[in-house]
Amino acid sequence: MARPLTPPTQRAGRVVDTSGRPVPYAIVVIVSGSVPMPEIALRTDADGRFGLRLPPGIFTLRAHGPDGSGDTAVEAGTAGDEIVITITPQTVAEGE
Amino acid sequence: MFGFGQETAEKMNQLKSVTNPRSPSEALETAPVRPAVTPGSAGTASGEISRSVRFLTGKGRSGPLLPPFESVIGRDERVRIVDTDLAPWRMICSLQMRGPSGSGAIGTGWLVGPRTVLTAGHCVFSTSFFGGWAATIDVIPGRNGAGPPAESEPFGRVTGTRFSSVDRWQSDEDPDFDIGCIHLDEPIGETVGWFPLGVRTAEQLEGFQVNVSGYPGDRGNGTAQFHGRNRIAQVTDRRVFYEVDTFGGQSGAPVWIYEDDDTTRPLAVAVHAYGTGGTPASLGITANSAPRITPEVLTLITAWVAQDGGWPGH
């Protein structure tokens, strides 16, 4: 359960709506992953941007904005493309 | 001797405190004195009993094990707390963290002394989210929604820049040691009160209902307090596992019990930190989890509170 030997890689991300407009101050959470990740939530800046370092593995990131939510899968381990999470109206997960 | 298993017993007194560079004190050695329970306080604000405590919280060992939930999957059993100006809800704080690069994050913390806020280690130190120590953390006790601060922040907000965590968290980011604290200059605990902390063995915790209340990001955008409860599912040497619905942003929330059905005195036994993904597959359960208040963790926390001036009369 200790920190992986391979260092985490820095990834930049952005939360947008279905028109591609940035969603400021959205919440971004790692909802699942191949390694334990704590229940902290990131908040995007005024331009909808966020950043994090991920250890090697596969993760699902979810963004919540005022009008809905959206998920995206991320494979971490090497420097990759910008993570883009698109918020879709009324796609709140079951039970939320 | 404390019923915490061989591994834990062997590591007694091996945990050390680590602090961020802004903190004036360096690593504290754990002292051998281990009180079983720390003093709590209801604070000097209103002494009115919260109706939410009577109707929502799980007490004692009564009640069935509710259907399992993942972090937020299936039916969402969380209930919003609206009387956050009353104890114990007002002791629970919305946290707004900022990393050295300006990155933002949210979490939950809770008063354990007049000037000490306990939280998860990753809320103050995280390679993934801050690249190390957080830079600043805004602490908002009893936050109640996104309205004007005069209404939604009944006790205002203070900013902390001095943090501590456990050496094993800083070096390994091991979920078993994911505990940290915020040292405040202002004694906001005198007003809102603070939780008592209790060391309880696995056998003593068995069957208890646990309560978890914090500020999730998916409900109220991290500004509203939500509570959930359920019976403890399993206890290991270092962590307690429970099927209580939680979500990102609730990291650092208190996990507390009521030791009998009639009491309104909470007893905090762990610090919520992980969703279902943090539960070892070997346990064969779907549950969220929290590092426990073990004897040596309690000793560290006692040292952190002492660093901030201590508990009145102690």
CSV table of C-alpha atoms in Angstrom, one decimal:
chain,number,residue,atom,x,y,z
A,1,MET,CA,0.0,0.0,0.0
A,2,ALA,CA,3.0,2.2,0.1
A,3,ARG,CA,4.0,4.8,-2.5
A,4,PRO,CA,4.9,3.2,-5.9
A,5,LEU,CA,8.5,3.2,-6.9
A,6,THR,CA,7.7,4.8,-10.2
A,7,PRO,CA,7.2,8.5,-9.6
A,8,PRO,CA,3.9,10.1,-10.5
A,9,THR,CA,3.7,12.0,-13.7
A,10,GLN,CA,2.3,15.5,-13.9
A,11,ARG,CA,-0.9,15.8,-15.9
A,12,ALA,CA,-2.8,19.0,-16.9
A,13,GLY,CA,-6.6,18.9,-17.2
A,14,ARG,CA,-9.5,21.0,-18.3
A,15,VAL,CA,-13.3,20.8,-17.6
A,16,VAL,CA,-15.5,22.0,-20.4
A,17,ASP,CA,-19.2,21.9,-21.3
A,18,THR,CA,-20.7,20.3,-24.4
A,19,SER,CA,-19.9,23.5,-26.4
A,20,GLY,CA,-16.2,23.3,-25.4
A,21,ARG,CA,-16.5,26.3,-23.0
A,22,PRO,CA,-14.4,26.0,-19.8
A,23,VAL,CA,-16.3,25.3,-16.6
A,24,PRO,CA,-14.8,27.5,-13.9
A,25,TYR,CA,-14.6,26.2,-10.3
A,26,ALA,CA,-15.9,22.7,-11.2
A,27,ILE,CA,-15.1,19.8,-8.8
A,28,VAL,CA,-12.9,17.0,-10.1
A,29,VAL,CA,-12.6,13.7,-8.2
A,30,ILE,CA,-10.8,10.4,-8.9
A,31,VAL,CA,-13.8,8.0,-8.6
A,32,SER,CA,-11.8,4.8,-9.3
A,33,GLY,CA,-8.3,3.7,-10.0
A,34,SER,CA,-5.9,0.8,-10.1
A,35,VAL,CA,-4.2,2.1,-7.0
A,36,PRO,CA,-5.8,3.6,-3.9
A,37,MET,CA,-6.6,7.3,-4.2
A,38,PRO,CA,-8.0,9.4,-1.4
A,39,GLU,CA,-11.3,11.1,-1.3
A,40,ILE,CA,-10.0,14.6,-1.9
A,41,ALA,CA,-11.6,16.8,-4.6
A,42,LEU,CA,-9.9,19.3,-6.9
A,43,ARG,CA,-11.4,22.5,-7.9
A,44,THR,CA,-10.7,24.0,-11.3
A,45,ASP,CA,-9.6,27.6,-11.7
A,46,ALA,CA,-11.4,30.4,-13.5
A,47,ASP,CA,-10.4,28.9,-16.8
A,48,GLY,CA,-11.6,25.4,-16.0
A,49,ARG,CA,-8.1,24.1,-15.6
A,50,PHE,CA,-6.6,21.7,-13.0
A,51,GLY,CA,-3.5,19.7,-12.5
A,52,LEU,CA,-2.4,16.6,-10.7
A,53,ARG,CA,0.2,14.0,-10.5
A,54,LEU,CA,-0.9,10.4,-11.1
A,55,PRO,CA,1.0,7.2,-10.3
A,56,PRO,CA,1.1,4.5,-13.0
A,57,GLY,CA,-2.3,3.1,-13.5
A,58,ILE,CA,-5.8,3.6,-15.0
A,59,PHE,CA,-8.1,6.1,-13.4
A,60,THR,CA,-11.6,7.4,-13.9
A,61,LEU,CA,-12.0,11.1,-13.2
A,62,ARG,CA,-15.4,12.7,-12.7
A,63,ALA,CA,-16.2,16.4,-12.9
A,64,HIS,CA,-19.2,18.1,-11.3
A,65,GLY,CA,-20.4,21.5,-12.5
A,66,PRO,CA,-23.5,23.5,-11.8
A,67,ASP,CA,-25.3,21.9,-14.8
A,68,GLY,CA,-24.2,18.2,-14.6
A,69,SER,CA,-21.3,15.9,-14.5
A,70,GLY,CA,-19.0,13.9,-16.8
A,71,ASP,CA,-16.4,11.1,-16.6
A,72,THR,CA,-13.2,10.3,-18.4
A,73,ALA,CA,-10.7,7.5,-18.3
A,74,VAL,CA,-7.1,8.3,-17.9
A,75,GLU,CA,-4.1,6.0,-18.3
A,76,ALA,CA,-1.2,7.4,-16.3
A,77,GLY,CA,2.4,6.5,-16.2
A,78,THR,CA,3.8,8.6,-19.0
A,79,ALA,CA,3.4,12.3,-19.8
A,80,GLY,CA,0.2,12.3,-21.8
A,81,ASP,CA,-2.2,14.6,-23.6
A,82,GLU,CA,-4.2,17.1,-21.6
A,83,ILE,CA,-7.1,15.5,-19.7
A,84,VAL,CA,-10.4,16.9,-20.9
A,85,ILE,CA,-13.6,16.2,-19.0
A,86,THR,CA,-16.8,17.2,-20.7
A,87,ILE,CA,-19.7,18.0,-18.4
A,88,THR,CA,-23.1,16.9,-19.8
A,89,PRO,CA,-26.3,18.2,-18.4
A,90,GLN,CA,-28.5,15.8,-16.5
A,91,THR,CA,-26.0,13.0,-16.5
A,92,VAL,CA,-25.8,12.7,-12.8
A,93,ALA,CA,-24.9,9.2,-11.7
A,94,GLU,CA,-27.6,7.0,-10.4
A,95,GLY,CA,-28.6,7.8,-6.9
A,96,GLU,CA,-26.9,11.2,-6.7
B,1,MET,CA,-1.6,-4.9,25.2
B,2,PHE,CA,-3.9,-2.6,23.4
B,3,GLY,CA,-5.6,-5.1,21.2
B,4,PHE,CA,-4.2,-3.6,18.1
B,5,GLY,CA,-2.4,-6.6,16.8
B,6,GLN,CA,1.3,-7.6,16.8
B,7,GLU,CA,2.3,-5.3,14.0
B,8,THR,CA,0.9,-2.3,15.7
B,9,ALA,CA,2.2,-3.2,19.1
B,10,GLU,CA,5.7,-3.5,17.7
B,11,LYS,CA,5.5,0.0,16.2
B,12,MET,CA,4.4,1.7,19.4
B,13,ASN,CA,6.2,5.0,19.7
B,14,GLN,CA,7.7,4.7,16.2
B,15,LEU,CA,5.5,7.3,14.6
B,16,LYS,CA,6.9,10.8,14.4
B,17,SER,CA,5.3,14.1,13.6
B,18,VAL,CA,6.5,16.0,10.5
B,19,THR,CA,5.7,19.6,9.8
B,20,ASN,CA,5.7,21.9,6.8
B,21,PRO,CA,8.6,24.4,6.6
B,22,ARG,CA,6.4,27.3,7.8
B,23,SER,CA,5.8,25.5,11.1
B,24,PRO,CA,8.0,26.7,13.9
B,25,SER,CA,8.5,23.3,15.5
B,26,GLU,CA,10.3,20.3,14.1
B,27,ALA,CA,9.6,16.6,14.4
B,28,LEU,CA,8.1,15.6,17.7
B,29,GLU,CA,9.0,12.4,19.4
B,30,THR,CA,6.0,10.5,20.6
B,31,ALA,CA,5.6,10.4,24.3
B,32,PRO,CA,4.9,7.2,26.2
B,33,VAL,CA,1.8,8.6,27.9
B,34,ARG,CA,-1.3,7.5,26.1
B,35,PRO,CA,-4.7,8.8,27.4
B,36,ALA,CA,-7.5,6.6,26.3
B,37,VAL,CA,-9.8,9.5,25.6
B,38,THR,CA,-9.1,13.2,25.1
B,39,PRO,CA,-11.3,16.0,26.5
B,40,GLY,CA,-14.0,17.3,24.3
B,41,SER,CA,-15.9,20.6,24.4
B,42,ALA,CA,-19.3,21.7,23.2
B,43,GLY,CA,-17.9,25.3,22.8
B,44,THR,CA,-19.4,28.5,24.0
B,45,ALA,CA,-21.9,28.9,21.2
B,46,SER,CA,-25.5,27.8,21.6
B,47,GLY,CA,-26.0,24.8,23.8
B,48,GLU,CA,-29.2,23.8,22.0
B,49,ILE,CA,-29.3,20.1,21.2
B,50,SER,CA,-29.4,19.5,17.5
B,51,ARG,CA,-32.5,17.7,16.4
B,52,SER,CA,-30.4,16.2,13.6
B,53,VAL,CA,-28.3,14.4,16.2
B,54,ARG,CA,-31.4,12.8,17.7
B,55,PHE,CA,-32.9,11.7,14.4
B,56,LEU,CA,-30.0,11.1,12.0
B,57,THR,CA,-27.1,9.7,13.9
B,58,GLY,CA,-26.4,6.1,14.6
B,59,LYS,CA,-25.8,5.3,18.2
B,60,GLY,CA,-24.5,2.3,20.1
B,61,ARG,CA,-24.5,-1.1,18.6
B,62,SER,CA,-28.1,-1.0,17.6
B,63,GLY,CA,-29.4,-1.1,14.1
B,64,PRO,CA,-29.0,-3.3,11.1
B,65,LEU,CA,-26.2,-3.3,8.6
B,66,LEU,CA,-27.6,-1.2,5.7
B,67,PRO,CA,-27.1,-2.3,2.1
B,68,PRO,CA,-23.5,-1.7,0.9
B,69,PHE,CA,-22.6,1.4,-1.1
B,70,GLU,CA,-19.5,2.3,-2.9
B,71,SER,CA,-18.3,5.9,-2.6
B,72,VAL,CA,-21.4,7.0,-4.3
B,73,ILE,CA,-23.0,4.2,-6.2
B,74,GLY,CA,-26.5,3.0,-5.8
B,75,ARG,CA,-28.9,4.7,-3.5
B,76,ASP,CA,-27.4,7.8,-1.9
B,77,GLU,CA,-28.2,7.7,1.8
B,78,ARG,CA,-26.5,11.0,2.7
B,79,VAL,CA,-28.6,13.6,4.4
B,80,ARG,CA,-27.8,17.3,4.4
B,81,ILE,CA,-27.3,18.9,7.8
B,82,VAL,CA,-29.0,22.2,8.0
B,83,ASP,CA,-28.4,23.1,11.7
B,84,THR,CA,-24.7,23.4,11.3
B,85,ASP,CA,-24.6,26.1,13.9
B,86,LEU,CA,-25.2,23.5,16.5
B,87,ALA,CA,-22.9,20.8,18.0
B,88,PRO,CA,-21.4,18.6,16.9
B,89,TRP,CA,-21.9,19.7,13.3
B,90,ARG,CA,-20.3,23.1,13.9
B,91,MET,CA,-17.0,21.4,14.9
B,92,ILE,CA,-16.8,20.0,11.4
B,93,CYS,CA,-15.1,22.3,8.9
B,94,SER,CA,-15.2,22.8,5.1
B,95,LEU,CA,-11.5,23.0,4.0
B,96,GLN,CA,-10.3,25.0,0.9
B,97,MET,CA,-6.8,23.9,0.2
B,98,ARG,CA,-4.4,25.7,-2.1
B,99,GLY,CA,-1.1,24.3,-3.3
B,100,PRO,CA,2.2,26.2,-3.9
B,101,SER,CA,1.3,26.5,-7.6
B,102,GLY,CA,-2.1,27.9,-6.9
B,103,SER,CA,-4.0,24.6,-7.5
B,104,GLY,CA,-7.2,24.3,-5.5
B,105,ALA,CA,-8.8,21.4,-3.7
B,106,ILE,CA,-11.5,20.8,-1.1
B,107,GLY,CA,-11.7,18.6,1.9
B,108,THR,CA,-13.0,18.3,5.5
B,109,GLY,CA,-11.5,18.8,8.9
B,110,TRP,CA,-12.7,18.9,12.5
B,111,LEU,CA,-11.7,20.6,15.7
B,112,VAL,CA,-9.9,18.4,18.3
B,113,GLY,CA,-8.7,21.4,20.4
B,114,PRO,CA,-9.1,25.2,20.6
B,115,ARG,CA,-6.6,25.7,17.8
B,116,THR,CA,-6.1,22.3,16.2
B,117,VAL,CA,-8.0,20.9,13.2
B,118,LEU,CA,-7.6,17.2,12.4
B,119,THR,CA,-7.9,16.0,8.9
B,120,ALA,CA,-6.5,13.5,6.4
B,121,GLY,CA,-2.8,13.6,5.8
B,122,HIS,CA,-3.3,14.1,2.1
B,123,CYS,CA,-5.3,17.3,2.8
B,124,VAL,CA,-2.0,18.9,4.1
B,125,PHE,CA,0.6,16.9,2.3
B,126,SER,CA,0.1,15.2,-1.1
B,127,THR,CA,2.5,14.4,-4.0
B,128,SER,CA,-0.5,14.0,-6.3
B,129,PHE,CA,-2.5,17.1,-5.5
B,130,PHE,CA,0.1,19.7,-4.1
B,131,GLY,CA,3.4,18.3,-5.1
B,132,GLY,CA,4.2,18.2,-1.4
B,133,TRP,CA,2.8,20.4,1.4
B,134,ALA,CA,-0.3,22.6,0.9
B,135,ALA,CA,0.4,26.3,0.9
B,136,THR,CA,-2.7,27.6,2.6
B,137,ILE,CA,-5.9,26.1,3.9
B,138,ASP,CA,-9.1,28.1,4.6
B,139,VAL,CA,-11.0,26.5,7.5
B,140,ILE,CA,-14.8,27.2,7.6
B,141,PRO,CA,-16.5,25.6,10.7
B,142,GLY,CA,-20.2,24.6,10.2
B,143,ARG,CA,-20.3,25.9,6.7
B,144,ASN,CA,-23.9,25.8,5.5
B,145,GLY,CA,-24.3,26.3,1.7
B,146,ALA,CA,-23.1,28.7,-0.9
B,147,GLY,CA,-25.0,31.8,0.2
B,148,PRO,CA,-23.5,35.1,1.4
B,149,PRO,CA,-20.8,34.5,4.0
B,150,ALA,CA,-22.9,36.2,6.7
B,151,GLU,CA,-25.4,33.4,6.4
B,152,SER,CA,-23.4,30.4,5.1
B,153,GLU,CA,-20.4,30.8,7.4
B,154,PRO,CA,-21.9,31.1,10.9
B,155,PHE,CA,-18.5,31.2,12.6
B,156,GLY,CA,-16.5,32.9,9.8
B,157,ARG,CA,-13.3,31.4,8.3
B,158,VAL,CA,-9.7,31.4,9.2
B,159,THR,CA,-6.6,30.6,7.1
B,160,GLY,CA,-4.0,28.1,8.3
B,161,THR,CA,-0.4,27.9,7.0
B,162,ARG,CA,1.1,25.5,9.5
B,163,PHE,CA,0.5,21.8,9.1
B,164,SER,CA,1.7,18.5,10.5
B,165,SER,CA,1.4,14.9,9.5
B,166,VAL,CA,2.8,11.5,10.3
B,167,ASP,CA,6.3,10.6,9.0
B,168,ARG,CA,5.0,7.4,7.5
B,169,TRP,CA,2.5,9.4,5.5
B,170,GLN,CA,5.0,11.8,4.2
B,171,SER,CA,7.5,9.2,3.3
B,172,ASP,CA,5.3,6.4,1.9
B,173,GLU,CA,1.8,8.0,1.5
B,174,ASP,CA,0.5,4.7,3.0
B,175,PRO,CA,-3.3,4.9,3.5
B,176,ASP,CA,-2.8,3.4,7.0
B,177,PHE,CA,-1.1,6.6,8.1
B,178,ASP,CA,-3.1,9.2,6.3
B,179,ILE,CA,-3.6,11.7,9.1
B,180,GLY,CA,-2.7,15.3,9.4
B,181,CYS,CA,-3.6,18.5,11.2
B,182,ILE,CA,-3.8,22.3,10.7
B,183,HIS,CA,-2.4,24.5,13.4
B,184,LEU,CA,-4.5,27.7,13.8
B,185,ASP,CA,-3.6,31.0,15.3
B,186,GLU,CA,-7.2,31.7,16.3
B,187,PRO,CA,-8.9,29.7,19.1
B,188,ILE,CA,-12.1,29.0,17.1
B,189,GLY,CA,-12.5,25.8,19.0
B,190,GLU,CA,-13.4,27.8,22.1
B,191,THR,CA,-16.6,28.9,20.3
B,192,VAL,CA,-17.6,25.9,18.2
B,193,GLY,CA,-16.2,23.2,20.5
B,194,TRP,CA,-14.1,20.1,19.6
B,195,PHE,CA,-14.5,16.4,19.4
B,196,PRO,CA,-13.1,14.1,22.1
B,197,LEU,CA,-10.9,11.4,20.6
B,198,GLY,CA,-11.0,7.8,21.8
B,199,VAL,CA,-8.7,4.8,21.5
B,200,ARG,CA,-10.9,1.7,21.1
B,201,THR,CA,-9.7,-1.8,20.2
B,202,ALA,CA,-11.1,-3.7,17.3
B,203,GLU,CA,-13.1,-5.8,19.7
B,204,GLN,CA,-14.5,-2.7,21.4
B,205,LEU,CA,-15.5,-1.2,18.0
B,206,GLU,CA,-17.2,-4.3,16.7
B,207,GLY,CA,-20.9,-3.8,15.9
B,208,PHE,CA,-20.9,0.0,16.5
B,209,GLN,CA,-22.6,2.4,14.2
B,210,VAL,CA,-20.3,5.0,12.9
B,211,ASN,CA,-21.2,8.5,11.7
B,212,VAL,CA,-19.3,10.3,9.0
B,213,SER,CA,-20.1,14.0,8.1
B,214,GLY,CA,-18.3,16.2,5.7
B,215,TYR,CA,-18.4,18.4,2.6
B,216,PRO,CA,-18.6,16.3,-0.6
B,217,GLY,CA,-17.9,17.8,-3.9
B,218,ASP,CA,-20.9,16.3,-5.7
B,219,ARG,CA,-23.6,17.7,-3.4
B,220,GLY,CA,-23.7,21.4,-2.8
B,221,ASN,CA,-20.4,21.9,-4.6
B,222,GLY,CA,-18.4,21.2,-1.4
B,223,THR,CA,-20.2,23.9,0.5
B,224,ALA,CA,-22.9,21.9,2.3
B,225,GLN,CA,-22.4,19.3,5.1
B,226,PHE,CA,-23.8,15.8,4.5
B,227,HIS,CA,-24.0,13.0,7.0
B,228,GLY,CA,-24.2,9.3,6.7
B,229,ARG,CA,-24.1,6.3,9.1
B,230,ASN,CA,-23.9,2.6,9.1
B,231,ARG,CA,-22.5,-0.3,11.2
B,232,ILE,CA,-18.8,-0.9,11.1
B,233,ALA,CA,-18.0,-3.6,8.6
B,234,GLN,CA,-14.5,-4.5,9.6
B,235,VAL,CA,-11.5,-3.3,11.6
B,236,THR,CA,-7.9,-3.9,11.0
B,237,ASP,CA,-4.8,-2.9,13.0
B,238,ARG,CA,-4.7,0.5,11.4
B,239,ARG,CA,-8.1,1.2,9.7
B,240,VAL,CA,-11.8,0.9,10.2
B,241,PHE,CA,-14.0,0.0,7.3
B,242,TYR,CA,-17.7,0.9,6.9
B,243,GLU,CA,-20.4,1.1,4.3
B,244,VAL,CA,-21.2,4.7,4.6
B,245,ASP,CA,-21.9,6.7,1.4
B,246,THR,CA,-19.1,9.3,0.9
B,247,PHE,CA,-17.6,11.3,-2.0
B,248,GLY,CA,-14.5,13.3,-2.9
B,249,GLY,CA,-14.3,16.3,-0.6
B,250,GLN,CA,-15.2,14.3,2.5
B,251,SER,CA,-11.6,13.3,3.0
B,252,GLY,CA,-10.6,14.2,6.5
B,253,ALA,CA,-14.1,14.0,8.0
B,254,PRO,CA,-14.6,12.7,11.5
B,255,VAL,CA,-15.7,9.1,12.0
B,256,TRP,CA,-17.4,8.9,15.3
B,257,ILE,CA,-19.5,6.7,17.5
B,258,TYR,CA,-21.9,7.2,20.4
B,259,GLU,CA,-21.1,4.7,23.0
B,260,ASP,CA,-24.7,4.3,24.2
B,261,ASP,CA,-28.1,5.1,22.9
B,262,ASP,CA,-28.8,7.9,25.3
B,263,THR,CA,-25.7,10.0,25.0
B,264,THR,CA,-25.3,13.1,22.9
B,265,ARG,CA,-21.5,13.0,23.4
B,266,PRO,CA,-19.7,11.9,20.3
B,267,LEU,CA,-16.4,10.0,20.4
B,268,ALA,CA,-14.2,10.2,17.3
B,269,VAL,CA,-12.4,7.0,16.5
B,270,ALA,CA,-11.0,7.6,13.0
B,271,VAL,CA,-10.4,10.0,10.2
B,272,HIS,CA,-12.2,9.3,6.9
B,273,ALA,CA,-9.9,9.2,3.9
B,274,TYR,CA,-10.7,6.6,1.3
B,275,GLY,CA,-13.6,5.4,-0.9
B,276,THR,CA,-14.0,1.8,-1.9
B,277,GLY,CA,-10.8,1.9,-4.0
B,278,GLY,CA,-8.7,2.2,-0.9
B,279,THR,CA,-9.9,-1.1,0.6
B,280,PRO,CA,-7.5,-4.0,0.1
B,281,ALA,CA,-9.0,-6.7,-2.1
B,282,SER,CA,-7.9,-9.3,0.5
B,283,LEU,CA,-10.6,-8.1,2.9
B,284,GLY,CA,-13.3,-9.2,0.5
B,285,ILE,CA,-15.6,-6.3,1.3
B,286,THR,CA,-16.8,-3.2,-0.5
B,287,ALA,CA,-16.4,-0.4,2.0
B,288,ASN,CA,-14.9,3.0,2.6
B,289,SER,CA,-12.2,3.4,5.2
B,290,ALA,CA,-10.4,5.6,7.7
B,291,PRO,CA,-7.1,5.4,9.6
B,292,ARG,CA,-7.9,4.7,13.3
B,293,ILE,CA,-7.0,6.6,16.4
B,294,THR,CA,-4.5,4.1,17.7
B,295,PRO,CA,-2.6,4.8,20.9
B,296,GLU,CA,0.4,6.2,19.1
B,297,VAL,CA,-1.7,8.3,16.8
B,298,LEU,CA,-3.5,9.7,19.8
B,299,THR,CA,-0.1,10.5,21.3
B,300,LEU,CA,0.8,12.4,18.2
B,301,ILE,CA,-2.4,14.3,18.1
B,302,THR,CA,-2.0,15.2,21.8
B,303,ALA,CA,1.4,16.6,20.9
B,304,TRP,CA,-0.1,18.6,18.1
B,305,VAL,CA,-2.7,20.1,20.4
B,306,ALA,CA,-0.1,20.9,23.0
B,307,GLN,CA,1.9,22.6,20.3
B,308,ASP,CA,-1.1,24.9,19.8
B,309,GLY,CA,-1.5,25.7,23.5
B,310,GLY,CA,-3.2,22.5,24.7
B,311,TRP,CA,-6.6,21.8,26.1
B,312,PRO,CA,-7.8,24.1,28.9
B,313,GLY,CA,-7.0,22.6,32.2
B,314,HIS,CA,-4.8,19.9,30.9
